[in-house]
Tab-separated table of C-alpha atoms in Angstrom:
chain	number	residue	atom	x	y	z
A	8	UNK	CA	56.721	42.859	112.400
A	9	UNK	CA	58.353	43.735	109.071
A	10	UNK	CA	58.704	40.046	108.285
A	11	UNK	CA	55.125	39.597	108.856
A	12	UNK	CA	54.132	42.543	106.850
A	13	UNK	CA	56.191	41.276	103.900
A	14	UNK	CA	54.865	37.823	104.018
A	15	UNK	CA	51.265	39.154	103.948
A	16	UNK	CA	52.036	41.180	100.929
A	17	UNK	CA	53.437	38.273	99.051
A	18	UNK	CA	50.180	36.291	100.098
A	19	UNK	CA	47.981	39.064	98.690
A	20	UNK	CA	50.049	39.109	95.638
A	21	UNK	CA	49.514	35.474	94.928
A	22	UNK	CA	45.804	35.705	95.806
A	23	UNK	CA	45.458	38.703	93.342
A	24	UNK	CA	47.309	36.766	90.660
A	25	UNK	CA	45.034	33.780	91.309
A	26	UNK	CA	42.095	35.913	91.167
A	27	UNK	CA	43.103	37.616	87.949
A	28	UNK	CA	43.825	34.204	86.442
A	29	UNK	CA	40.470	32.927	87.610
A	30	UNK	CA	38.729	35.913	86.142
A	31	UNK	CA	40.351	35.612	82.751
A	32	UNK	CA	39.470	31.882	82.588
A	33	UNK	CA	35.975	32.643	83.521
A	34	UNK	CA	35.777	35.523	80.833
A	35	UNK	CA	37.097	33.128	78.335
A	36	UNK	CA	34.629	30.412	79.380
A	37	UNK	CA	31.764	32.890	79.230
A	38	UNK	CA	32.844	34.237	75.673
A	39	UNK	CA	32.903	30.642	74.339
A	40	UNK	CA	29.479	29.952	76.020
A	41	UNK	CA	28.079	33.272	74.438
A	42	UNK	CA	29.367	32.296	71.033
A	43	UNK	CA	27.791	28.783	71.422
A	44	UNK	CA	24.566	30.407	72.589
A	45	UNK	CA	24.573	32.766	69.560
A	46	UNK	CA	25.355	29.973	67.304
A	47	UNK	CA	22.531	28.008	68.630
A	48	UNK	CA	20.007	30.927	68.401
A	49	UNK	CA	21.160	31.395	64.872
A	50	UNK	CA	20.567	27.696	63.982
A	51	UNK	CA	17.191	27.877	65.758
A	52	UNK	CA	16.303	31.017	63.744
A	53	UNK	CA	17.398	29.230	60.482
A	54	UNK	CA	15.487	26.197	61.285
A	55	UNK	CA	12.447	28.270	62.084
A	56	UNK	CA	12.759	30.072	58.863
A	57	UNK	CA	13.147	26.858	56.693
A	58	UNK	CA	10.300	25.425	58.695
A	59	UNK	CA	8.026	28.294	57.587
A	60	UNK	CA	9.185	28.231	54.112
A	61	UNK	CA	8.424	24.397	53.911
A	62	UNK	CA	4.927	25.117	55.453
A	63	UNK	CA	4.406	27.947	52.992
A	64	UNK	CA	5.316	25.491	50.051
A	65	UNK	CA	3.060	22.730	51.409
A	66	UNK	CA	0.329	25.204	51.513
A	67	UNK	CA	0.989	26.257	47.874
A	68	UNK	CA	1.028	22.627	46.774
A	69	UNK	CA	-2.186	21.944	48.798
A	70	UNK	CA	-3.768	24.759	46.795
A	71	UNK	CA	-2.505	23.478	43.605
A	72	UNK	CA	-3.884	19.946	44.370
A	73	UNK	CA	-7.143	21.376	45.175
A	74	UNK	CA	-7.141	23.356	42.078
A	75	UNK	CA	-6.199	20.345	39.963
A	76	UNK	CA	-8.838	18.339	41.660
A	77	UNK	CA	-11.536	20.923	40.749
A	78	UNK	CA	-10.110	21.082	37.135
A	79	UNK	CA	-10.253	17.180	36.804
A	80	UNK	CA	-13.730	17.187	38.372
A	81	UNK	CA	-14.739	19.908	35.640
A	82	UNK	CA	-13.261	17.910	32.781
A	83	UNK	CA	-14.952	14.819	33.925
A	84	UNK	CA	-18.212	16.672	34.056
A	85	UNK	CA	-17.571	17.789	30.520
A	86	UNK	CA	-16.619	14.440	29.407
A	87	UNK	CA	-19.825	13.171	30.783
A	88	UNK	CA	-21.751	15.660	28.946
A	89	UNK	CA	-20.050	14.646	25.689
A	90	UNK	CA	-20.748	10.958	26.322
A	91	UNK	CA	-24.446	11.894	26.921
A	92	UNK	CA	-24.415	13.937	23.763
A	93	UNK	CA	-23.013	11.036	21.705
A	94	UNK	CA	-25.318	8.614	23.249
A	95	UNK	CA	-28.199	10.853	22.204
A	96	UNK	CA	-26.906	11.249	18.727
A	97	UNK	CA	-26.574	7.463	18.486
A	98	UNK	CA	-30.140	7.051	19.688
A	99	UNK	CA	-31.158	9.385	17.060
A	100	UNK	CA	-29.618	7.354	14.339
A	101	UNK	CA	-26.955	9.741	13.252
A	102	UNK	CA	-23.852	8.189	14.349
A	103	UNK	CA	-22.962	7.595	10.762
A	104	UNK	CA	-23.276	11.131	9.929
A	105	UNK	CA	-21.127	12.154	12.796
A	106	UNK	CA	-18.301	9.945	11.598
A	107	UNK	CA	-18.655	10.978	7.936
A	108	UNK	CA	-18.160	14.635	9.002
A	109	UNK	CA	-15.048	13.674	10.690
A	110	UNK	CA	-13.501	11.794	7.740
A	111	UNK	CA	-12.526	13.823	4.650
A	112	UNK	CA	-14.066	12.680	1.386
A	113	UNK	CA	-10.767	13.336	-0.403
A	114	UNK	CA	-7.678	15.397	-0.263
A	115	UNK	CA	-7.306	17.989	-3.046
A	116	UNK	CA	-3.713	18.646	-4.203
A	117	UNK	CA	-2.569	21.350	-6.619
A	118	UNK	CA	0.455	20.272	-8.562
A	119	UNK	CA	2.780	23.289	-8.937
A	120	UNK	CA	6.397	24.103	-10.087
A	121	UNK	CA	7.430	27.658	-11.190
A	122	UNK	CA	4.246	29.659	-12.116
A	123	UNK	CA	3.338	31.642	-8.979
A	124	UNK	CA	0.723	33.797	-10.774
A	125	UNK	CA	-1.256	30.773	-12.083
A	126	UNK	CA	-0.963	29.120	-8.600
A	127	UNK	CA	-2.565	32.249	-7.195
A	128	UNK	CA	-5.397	32.168	-9.717
A	129	UNK	CA	-6.122	28.386	-9.019
A	130	UNK	CA	-6.040	28.658	-5.158
A	131	UNK	CA	-8.371	31.740	-5.460
A	132	UNK	CA	-10.717	29.779	-7.415
A	133	UNK	CA	-10.769	26.755	-5.097
A	134	UNK	CA	-11.077	28.896	-1.890
A	135	UNK	CA	-14.060	30.562	-3.527
A	136	UNK	CA	-16.190	27.355	-3.044
A	137	UNK	CA	-14.139	25.754	-0.450
A	138	UNK	CA	-15.408	27.289	2.876
A	139	UNK	CA	-18.450	25.214	3.471
A	140	UNK	CA	-16.688	21.999	2.706
A	141	UNK	CA	-13.297	22.508	4.211
A	142	UNK	CA	-13.400	19.659	6.492
A	143	UNK	CA	-14.407	17.238	3.809
A	144	UNK	CA	-11.717	18.369	1.196
A	145	UNK	CA	-8.268	19.425	2.770
A	146	UNK	CA	-6.247	21.280	0.210
A	147	UNK	CA	-2.592	20.804	-0.373
A	148	UNK	CA	-0.132	22.484	-2.679
A	149	UNK	CA	2.756	20.193	-3.907
A	150	UNK	CA	5.581	22.189	-5.297
A	151	UNK	CA	8.164	20.453	-7.555
A	152	UNK	CA	11.410	22.453	-7.059
A	153	UNK	CA	12.441	25.495	-5.092
A	154	UNK	CA	10.967	28.456	-6.911
A	155	UNK	CA	10.805	31.027	-4.093
A	156	UNK	CA	7.793	32.966	-5.417
A	157	UNK	CA	5.654	29.764	-5.746
A	158	UNK	CA	6.755	28.671	-2.196
A	159	UNK	CA	5.815	32.143	-0.714
A	160	UNK	CA	2.594	32.221	-2.606
A	161	UNK	CA	1.488	28.656	-1.309
A	162	UNK	CA	2.592	29.598	2.324
A	163	UNK	CA	0.713	32.879	2.340
A	164	UNK	CA	-2.514	30.917	2.468
A	165	UNK	CA	-3.516	29.316	5.845
A	166	UNK	CA	-6.400	27.420	4.438
A	167	UNK	CA	-4.025	24.884	2.595
A	168	UNK	CA	-0.927	22.751	3.440
A	169	UNK	CA	2.261	23.134	1.666
A	170	UNK	CA	4.441	20.246	0.651
A	171	UNK	CA	7.769	20.459	-1.466
A	172	UNK	CA	9.239	17.985	-3.641
A	173	UNK	CA	13.088	18.380	-3.919
A	174	UNK	CA	14.555	15.945	-6.714
A	175	UNK	CA	18.316	16.510	-7.359
A	176	UNK	CA	18.647	12.958	-9.210
A	177	UNK	CA	19.772	13.548	-12.901
A	178	UNK	CA	17.097	12.718	-15.535
A	179	UNK	CA	17.968	10.329	-18.369
A	180	UNK	CA	15.599	10.505	-21.114
A	181	UNK	CA	14.716	7.266	-22.952
A	182	UNK	CA	14.806	8.907	-26.507
A	183	UNK	CA	16.933	11.689	-27.979
A	184	UNK	CA	15.282	15.169	-27.944
A	185	UNK	CA	12.644	14.383	-25.269
A	186	UNK	CA	11.830	16.995	-22.756
A	187	UNK	CA	13.003	16.441	-19.185
A	188	UNK	CA	10.130	18.251	-18.019
A	189	UNK	CA	7.872	15.293	-18.650
A	190	UNK	CA	10.056	12.985	-16.641
A	191	UNK	CA	10.247	15.566	-13.709
A	192	UNK	CA	6.535	15.669	-13.768
A	193	UNK	CA	5.931	12.028	-13.672
A	194	UNK	CA	8.459	11.821	-10.430
A	195	UNK	CA	6.592	14.712	-8.883
A	196	UNK	CA	3.080	13.106	-9.268
A	197	UNK	CA	4.253	9.800	-7.750
A	198	UNK	CA	5.973	11.446	-4.801
A	199	UNK	CA	2.897	13.614	-4.034
A	200	UNK	CA	0.437	10.608	-4.209
A	201	UNK	CA	2.731	8.633	-2.080
A	202	UNK	CA	2.685	11.317	0.379
A	203	UNK	CA	-1.049	11.648	0.521
A	204	UNK	CA	-2.089	8.118	0.267
A	205	UNK	CA	0.668	6.392	2.344
A	206	UNK	CA	1.947	9.252	4.705
A	207	UNK	CA	-1.371	11.021	5.365
A	208	UNK	CA	-3.622	8.036	4.675
A	209	UNK	CA	-6.349	9.489	2.642
A	210	UNK	CA	-8.788	7.130	1.104
A	211	UNK	CA	-9.225	9.335	-1.984
A	212	UNK	CA	-7.148	12.192	-3.824
A	213	UNK	CA	-8.322	14.717	-6.229
A	214	UNK	CA	-5.449	15.997	-8.378
A	215	UNK	CA	-5.650	19.405	-9.922
A	216	UNK	CA	-2.808	21.509	-11.610
A	217	UNK	CA	-1.816	24.974	-10.937
A	218	UNK	CA	-3.591	26.363	-14.034
A	219	UNK	CA	-7.167	25.407	-13.395
A	220	UNK	CA	-10.247	27.130	-12.147
A	221	UNK	CA	-13.156	25.101	-10.702
A	222	UNK	CA	-16.977	25.076	-11.207
A	223	UNK	CA	-19.282	26.184	-8.209
A	224	UNK	CA	-20.464	22.459	-7.865
A	225	UNK	CA	-16.833	20.806	-8.156
A	226	UNK	CA	-16.690	19.726	-4.615
A	227	UNK	CA	-20.345	18.277	-4.686
A	228	UNK	CA	-19.685	16.564	-7.984
A	229	UNK	CA	-16.810	14.704	-6.429
A	230	UNK	CA	-18.493	13.944	-3.269
A	231	UNK	CA	-21.253	12.150	-5.334
A	232	UNK	CA	-18.558	10.511	-7.331
A	233	UNK	CA	-16.905	9.016	-4.413
A	234	UNK	CA	-19.695	6.759	-3.701
A	235	UNK	CA	-19.463	5.539	-7.266
A	236	UNK	CA	-15.744	5.008	-7.118
A	237	UNK	CA	-16.208	2.929	-3.737
A	238	UNK	CA	-18.965	0.736	-5.111
A	239	UNK	CA	-18.120	0.090	-8.659
A	240	UNK	CA	-14.629	-1.419	-8.960
A	241	UNK	CA	-15.003	-1.130	-12.896
A	242	UNK	CA	-14.477	2.537	-12.369
A	243	UNK	CA	-10.798	3.575	-12.293
A	244	UNK	CA	-11.145	7.290	-11.705
A	245	UNK	CA	-13.739	10.111	-11.636
A	246	UNK	CA	-12.856	13.080	-13.902
A	247	UNK	CA	-14.181	16.576	-13.937
A	248	UNK	CA	-13.082	17.096	-17.608
A	249	UNK	CA	-14.517	16.537	-21.152
A	250	UNK	CA	-12.022	16.731	-23.923
A	251	UNK	CA	-14.901	17.799	-26.260
A	252	UNK	CA	-16.292	20.255	-23.689
A	253	UNK	CA	-16.118	23.151	-25.993
A	254	UNK	CA	-19.264	25.553	-25.795
A	255	UNK	CA	-20.661	24.291	-29.117
A	256	UNK	CA	-20.514	20.568	-28.100
A	257	UNK	CA	-22.274	20.488	-24.757
A	258	UNK	CA	-25.590	21.392	-23.344
A	259	UNK	CA	-26.595	19.449	-20.181
A	260	UNK	CA	-24.705	20.086	-17.069
A	261	UNK	CA	-26.605	17.072	-15.353
A	262	UNK	CA	-25.353	14.386	-17.770
A	263	UNK	CA	-22.523	12.086	-16.939
A	264	UNK	CA	-20.863	9.309	-19.089
A	265	UNK	CA	-18.521	6.552	-18.661
A	266	UNK	CA	-15.573	6.605	-21.010
A	267	UNK	CA	-12.626	4.139	-21.915
A	268	UNK	CA	-10.276	7.106	-22.233
A	269	UNK	CA	-8.690	8.696	-19.252
A	270	UNK	CA	-9.688	12.511	-19.374
A	271	UNK	CA	-7.298	13.792	-16.656
A	272	UNK	CA	-7.318	17.472	-15.911
A	273	UNK	CA	-9.045	17.453	-12.542
A	274	UNK	CA	-9.600	13.731	-11.433
A	275	UNK	CA	-10.139	11.591	-8.396
A	276	UNK	CA	-8.808	8.122	-7.667
A	277	UNK	CA	-8.923	6.020	-4.503
A	278	UNK	CA	-6.176	4.385	-2.433
A	279	UNK	CA	-6.624	0.676	-3.585
A	280	UNK	CA	-6.025	1.898	-7.124
A	281	UNK	CA	-2.981	3.837	-6.258
A	282	UNK	CA	-1.647	0.780	-4.320
A	283	UNK	CA	-1.758	-0.881	-7.590
A	284	UNK	CA	-0.256	2.023	-9.785
A	285	UNK	CA	2.483	3.304	-7.495
A	286	UNK	CA	5.003	0.504	-7.879
A	287	UNK	CA	4.826	0.611	-11.652
A	288	UNK	CA	4.422	4.326	-12.170
A	289	UNK	CA	6.216	5.408	-15.503
A	290	UNK	CA	9.356	7.575	-15.746
A	291	UNK	CA	7.464	10.001	-18.094
A	292	UNK	CA	4.134	10.775	-19.940
A	293	UNK	CA	2.031	9.393	-16.902
A	294	UNK	CA	-1.232	10.399	-18.366
A	295	UNK	CA	-0.594	8.677	-21.853
A	296	UNK	CA	0.719	5.701	-19.725
A	297	UNK	CA	-2.832	5.559	-17.807
A	298	UNK	CA	-4.541	5.407	-21.284
A	299	UNK	CA	-2.889	2.231	-22.243
A	300	UNK	CA	-5.159	-0.854	-22.050
A	301	UNK	CA	-2.482	-2.786	-20.105
A	302	UNK	CA	-2.790	-0.275	-17.259
A	303	UNK	CA	-6.472	0.527	-17.012
A	304	UNK	CA	-7.311	-3.068	-17.644
A	305	UNK	CA	-10.694	-2.472	-19.136
A	306	UNK	CA	-11.730	-0.259	-16.281
A	307	UNK	CA	-13.465	2.910	-17.179
A	308	UNK	CA	-13.664	6.545	-16.236
A	309	UNK	CA	-16.683	8.794	-15.332
A	310	UNK	CA	-16.628	12.237	-16.995
A	311	UNK	CA	-19.253	14.963	-17.366
A	312	UNK	CA	-20.785	16.400	-20.463
A	313	UNK	CA	-20.141	20.011	-19.115
A	314	UNK	CA	-16.639	20.481	-17.502
A	315	UNK	CA	-16.121	21.140	-13.783
A	316	UNK	CA	-12.689	22.520	-14.416
A	317	UNK	CA	-11.381	25.054	-16.691
A	318	UNK	CA	-7.624	24.955	-17.880
A	319	UNK	CA	-6.160	28.496	-18.528
A	320	UNK	CA	-2.534	27.279	-18.856
A	321	UNK	CA	-1.599	28.773	-22.139
A	322	UNK	CA	2.189	28.605	-21.205
A	323	UNK	CA	3.616	25.526	-19.720
A	324	UNK	CA	5.557	22.278	-20.337
A	325	UNK	CA	3.372	21.396	-23.365
A	326	UNK	CA	3.977	24.866	-24.934
A	327	UNK	CA	0.219	25.655	-25.267
A	328	UNK	CA	-0.382	22.800	-27.447
A	329	UNK	CA	-4.176	22.746	-28.643
A	330	UNK	CA	-4.823	25.754	-26.163
A	331	UNK	CA	-6.723	28.058	-28.667
A	332	UNK	CA	-8.540	25.211	-30.430
A	333	UNK	CA	-9.553	22.937	-27.664
A	334	UNK	CA	-8.868	24.549	-24.322
A	335	UNK	CA	-9.633	28.280	-24.428
A	336	UNK	CA	-13.291	27.457	-25.763
A	337	UNK	CA	-14.170	25.116	-22.917
A	338	UNK	CA	-17.484	25.766	-21.152
A	339	UNK	CA	-17.163	25.711	-17.369
A	340	UNK	CA	-20.435	24.854	-15.669
A	341	UNK	CA	-22.212	27.618	-13.713
A	342	UNK	CA	-25.385	25.877	-13.135
A	343	UNK	CA	-26.229	24.886	-9.436
A	344	UNK	CA	-26.551	21.067	-9.549
A	345	UNK	CA	-27.880	19.310	-6.282
A	346	UNK	CA	-25.707	16.215	-6.610
A	347	UNK	CA	-26.969	14.849	-3.227
A	348	UNK	CA	-30.425	14.373	-4.486
A	349	UNK	CA	-29.329	12.801	-7.814
A	350	UNK	CA	-29.659	8.934	-8.544
A	351	UNK	CA	-26.350	8.053	-10.227
A	352	UNK	CA	-26.933	4.432	-10.206
A	353	UNK	CA	-27.409	4.527	-13.943
A	354	UNK	CA	-23.579	4.822	-14.145
A	355	UNK	CA	-22.918	1.465	-12.771
A	356	UNK	CA	-21.397	-0.835	-15.497
A	357	UNK	CA	-24.226	-3.158	-15.832
A	358	UNK	CA	-26.751	-0.309	-16.069
A	359	UNK	CA	-24.909	2.186	-18.233
A	360	UNK	CA	-24.279	-0.087	-21.093
A	361	UNK	CA	-28.106	-0.554	-21.517
A	362	UNK	CA	-28.754	3.104	-20.842
A	363	UNK	CA	-26.254	4.188	-23.469
A	364	UNK	CA	-27.198	1.438	-25.984
A	365	UNK	CA	-30.831	2.923	-25.903
A	366	UNK	CA	-29.495	6.335	-26.700
A	367	UNK	CA	-27.458	5.142	-29.528
A	368	UNK	CA	-30.126	2.812	-30.840
A	369	UNK	CA	-32.654	5.649	-31.028
A	370	UNK	CA	-30.369	7.854	-33.022
A	371	UNK	CA	-31.045	8.390	-36.756
A	372	UNK	CA	-28.295	6.808	-38.782
A	373	UNK	CA	-26.441	9.133	-41.355
A	374	UNK	CA	-24.518	7.961	-44.291
A	375	UNK	CA	-22.328	9.277	-47.071
A	376	UNK	CA	-20.799	12.793	-47.433
A	377	UNK	CA	-21.579	16.273	-46.275
A	378	UNK	CA	-22.377	14.735	-42.840
A	379	UNK	CA	-22.368	18.182	-40.975
A	380	UNK	CA	-24.995	19.423	-43.316
A	381	UNK	CA	-27.082	16.226	-43.106
A	382	UNK	CA	-26.886	16.431	-39.214
A	383	UNK	CA	-28.030	20.020	-39.108
A	384	UNK	CA	-31.149	19.041	-41.131
A	385	UNK	CA	-32.207	16.519	-38.450
A	386	UNK	CA	-34.158	17.413	-35.536
A	387	UNK	CA	-33.139	14.657	-33.104
A	388	UNK	CA	-30.063	12.594	-32.202
A	389	UNK	CA	-28.098	11.095	-35.020
A	390	UNK	CA	-25.464	8.471	-35.577
A	391	UNK	CA	-22.591	8.246	-37.780
A	392	UNK	CA	-20.477	4.949	-38.313
A	393	UNK	CA	-16.763	5.386	-38.956
A	394	UNK	CA	-14.708	2.485	-40.461
A	395	UNK	CA	-11.268	2.988	-39.028
A	396	UNK	CA	-8.953	5.652	-37.322
A	397	UNK	CA	-8.389	7.493	-40.471
A	398	UNK	CA	-12.222	7.651	-41.149
A	399	UNK	CA	-12.894	8.814	-37.586
A	400	UNK	CA	-10.228	11.589	-37.878
A	401	UNK	CA	-11.785	12.899	-41.067
A	402	UNK	CA	-15.181	13.006	-39.626
A	403	UNK	CA	-14.043	14.473	-36.363
A	404	UNK	CA	-12.255	17.234	-38.387
A	405	UNK	CA	-15.520	18.075	-40.186
A	406	UNK	CA	-17.310	18.670	-36.832
A	407	UNK	CA	-14.283	20.263	-35.045
A	408	UNK	CA	-13.818	17.820	-32.141
A	409	UNK	CA	-10.650	16.027	-31.035
A	410	UNK	CA	-9.292	13.819	-33.562
A	411	UNK	CA	-6.715	12.014	-31.207
A	412	UNK	CA	-6.590	8.389	-30.408
A	413	UNK	CA	-4.526	6.612	-27.680
A	414	UNK	CA	-3.932	2.824	-27.822
A	415	UNK	CA	-6.909	2.412	-30.214
A	416	UNK	CA	-9.344	4.515	-28.229
A	417	UNK	CA	-10.631	8.040	-29.389
A	418	UNK	CA	-10.745	10.737	-26.781
A	419	UNK	CA	-13.869	10.494	-24.686
A	420	UNK	CA	-15.121	7.247	-26.491
A	421	UNK	CA	-17.174	4.457	-24.632
A	422	UNK	CA	-17.213	1.158	-26.525
A	423	UNK	CA	-15.719	3.078	-29.544
A	424	UNK	CA	-18.604	5.614	-29.494
A	425	UNK	CA	-17.929	9.459	-29.150
A	426	UNK	CA	-20.843	11.361	-28.176
A	427	UNK	CA	-21.158	15.330	-28.323
A	428	UNK	CA	-23.802	17.961	-28.862
A	429	UNK	CA	-23.681	19.901	-32.198
A	430	UNK	CA	-24.714	23.604	-31.487
A	431	UNK	CA	-28.099	22.375	-30.169
A	432	UNK	CA	-29.395	19.839	-27.867
A	433	UNK	CA	-29.052	17.296	-30.647
A	434	UNK	CA	-26.591	14.436	-29.810
A	435	UNK	CA	-24.070	13.268	-32.441
A	436	UNK	CA	-22.960	9.685	-31.898
A	437	UNK	CA	-19.702	8.568	-33.980
A	438	UNK	CA	-19.801	4.877	-33.873
A	439	UNK	CA	-17.075	2.536	-34.324
A	440	UNK	CA	-17.079	-0.589	-36.521
A	441	UNK	CA	-17.933	-2.947	-33.722
A	442	UNK	CA	-19.518	-0.363	-31.425
A	443	UNK	CA	-23.268	-1.446	-31.907
A	444	UNK	CA	-22.082	-5.189	-31.340
A	445	UNK	CA	-20.363	-4.188	-28.149
A	446	UNK	CA	-23.536	-2.371	-26.984
A	447	UNK	CA	-25.757	-5.239	-27.879
A	448	UNK	CA	-27.779	-3.453	-30.731
A	449	UNK	CA	-29.069	-5.616	-33.396
A	450	UNK	CA	-28.882	-4.207	-36.906
A	451	UNK	CA	-31.022	-5.401	-39.890
């Protein structure tokens, strides 16, 4: 009985051990399964979250696509409206006017260096009349060197574009005692005009200096001159300056002349002319270089009787040479001139020689001494013939006009004739030894 009871206990012990082992294995399997289920649930939740995020992004992209499609549609409608407007303008015959407004007449460049106060005065003078023609005449300031006051002054005006020429190359003058300033000025002019014609591709450029004021009709004067410059290849440049433009020598703001002498001081040239001049531009004294016959090659310059620029530069590289005698008394035009309505065809080469010859022929000849007194006793125009340069200088000195010649040509002269008013509307013609022959005037 005891043996049976002991065997039964042993059997139950084995059974208990087996049960516990089975439970442990089962618990372990359940734990592993629960972990896998949890991981699967977590993976599913992550996938769901990513799916929702993707759906949101797709929705946002769809909204952007719709917005872009609407924007494109609006732009297409605006383009269609513009096309219709242009077609209407073309049908009304103003296509040429539309193109003209878009293309500048000329760039205006102010050549500056180290005179900030002068530059400010010049800029203010230009901007006073610039607003209505700003698209036709974009304004630039070209500074030679690094003067900080000039740079700051130029950059303070939003209406203009600033350019800076930095030249560190040493200057070697060709003759002892020459001022290097004239060499630097010539380099600066070439650089600035190369920039405007070749880099910015302007058809015409008006050159001013930082000591000039302009007349109210300055821009309209040059707009009218641009047409002449394009049509008449015998014209090298249009100038706003008259060397004998002092108050006592001028009267009519409507009168323009051709001249064989380059005036400078506010002038316009075209790109074809600069294409020719740029490769051979001189090292110094560029203005006198332009007055040489070998460089202007018989071409002439248009200049007004009454100046459209005023030079107030008493202090500069020329040390105020001639300032009080010739520059300070200059008369700056203040008369409104409707240049658009004026017929300037008389200035074309074939017409002007006849027009000018008629004026000279009609003038009363004067001879001998006391020419100023004799001129004052004549009501109408007079002409006085000079024999040579010395004789011209003597007569010019008596009246007070410029005596200077360059390469055989007196300042302002056309065919050797210098014309100016003398204290009244009377014209004085100083006539060279062969001027009448060049003008086709027969003398008895």
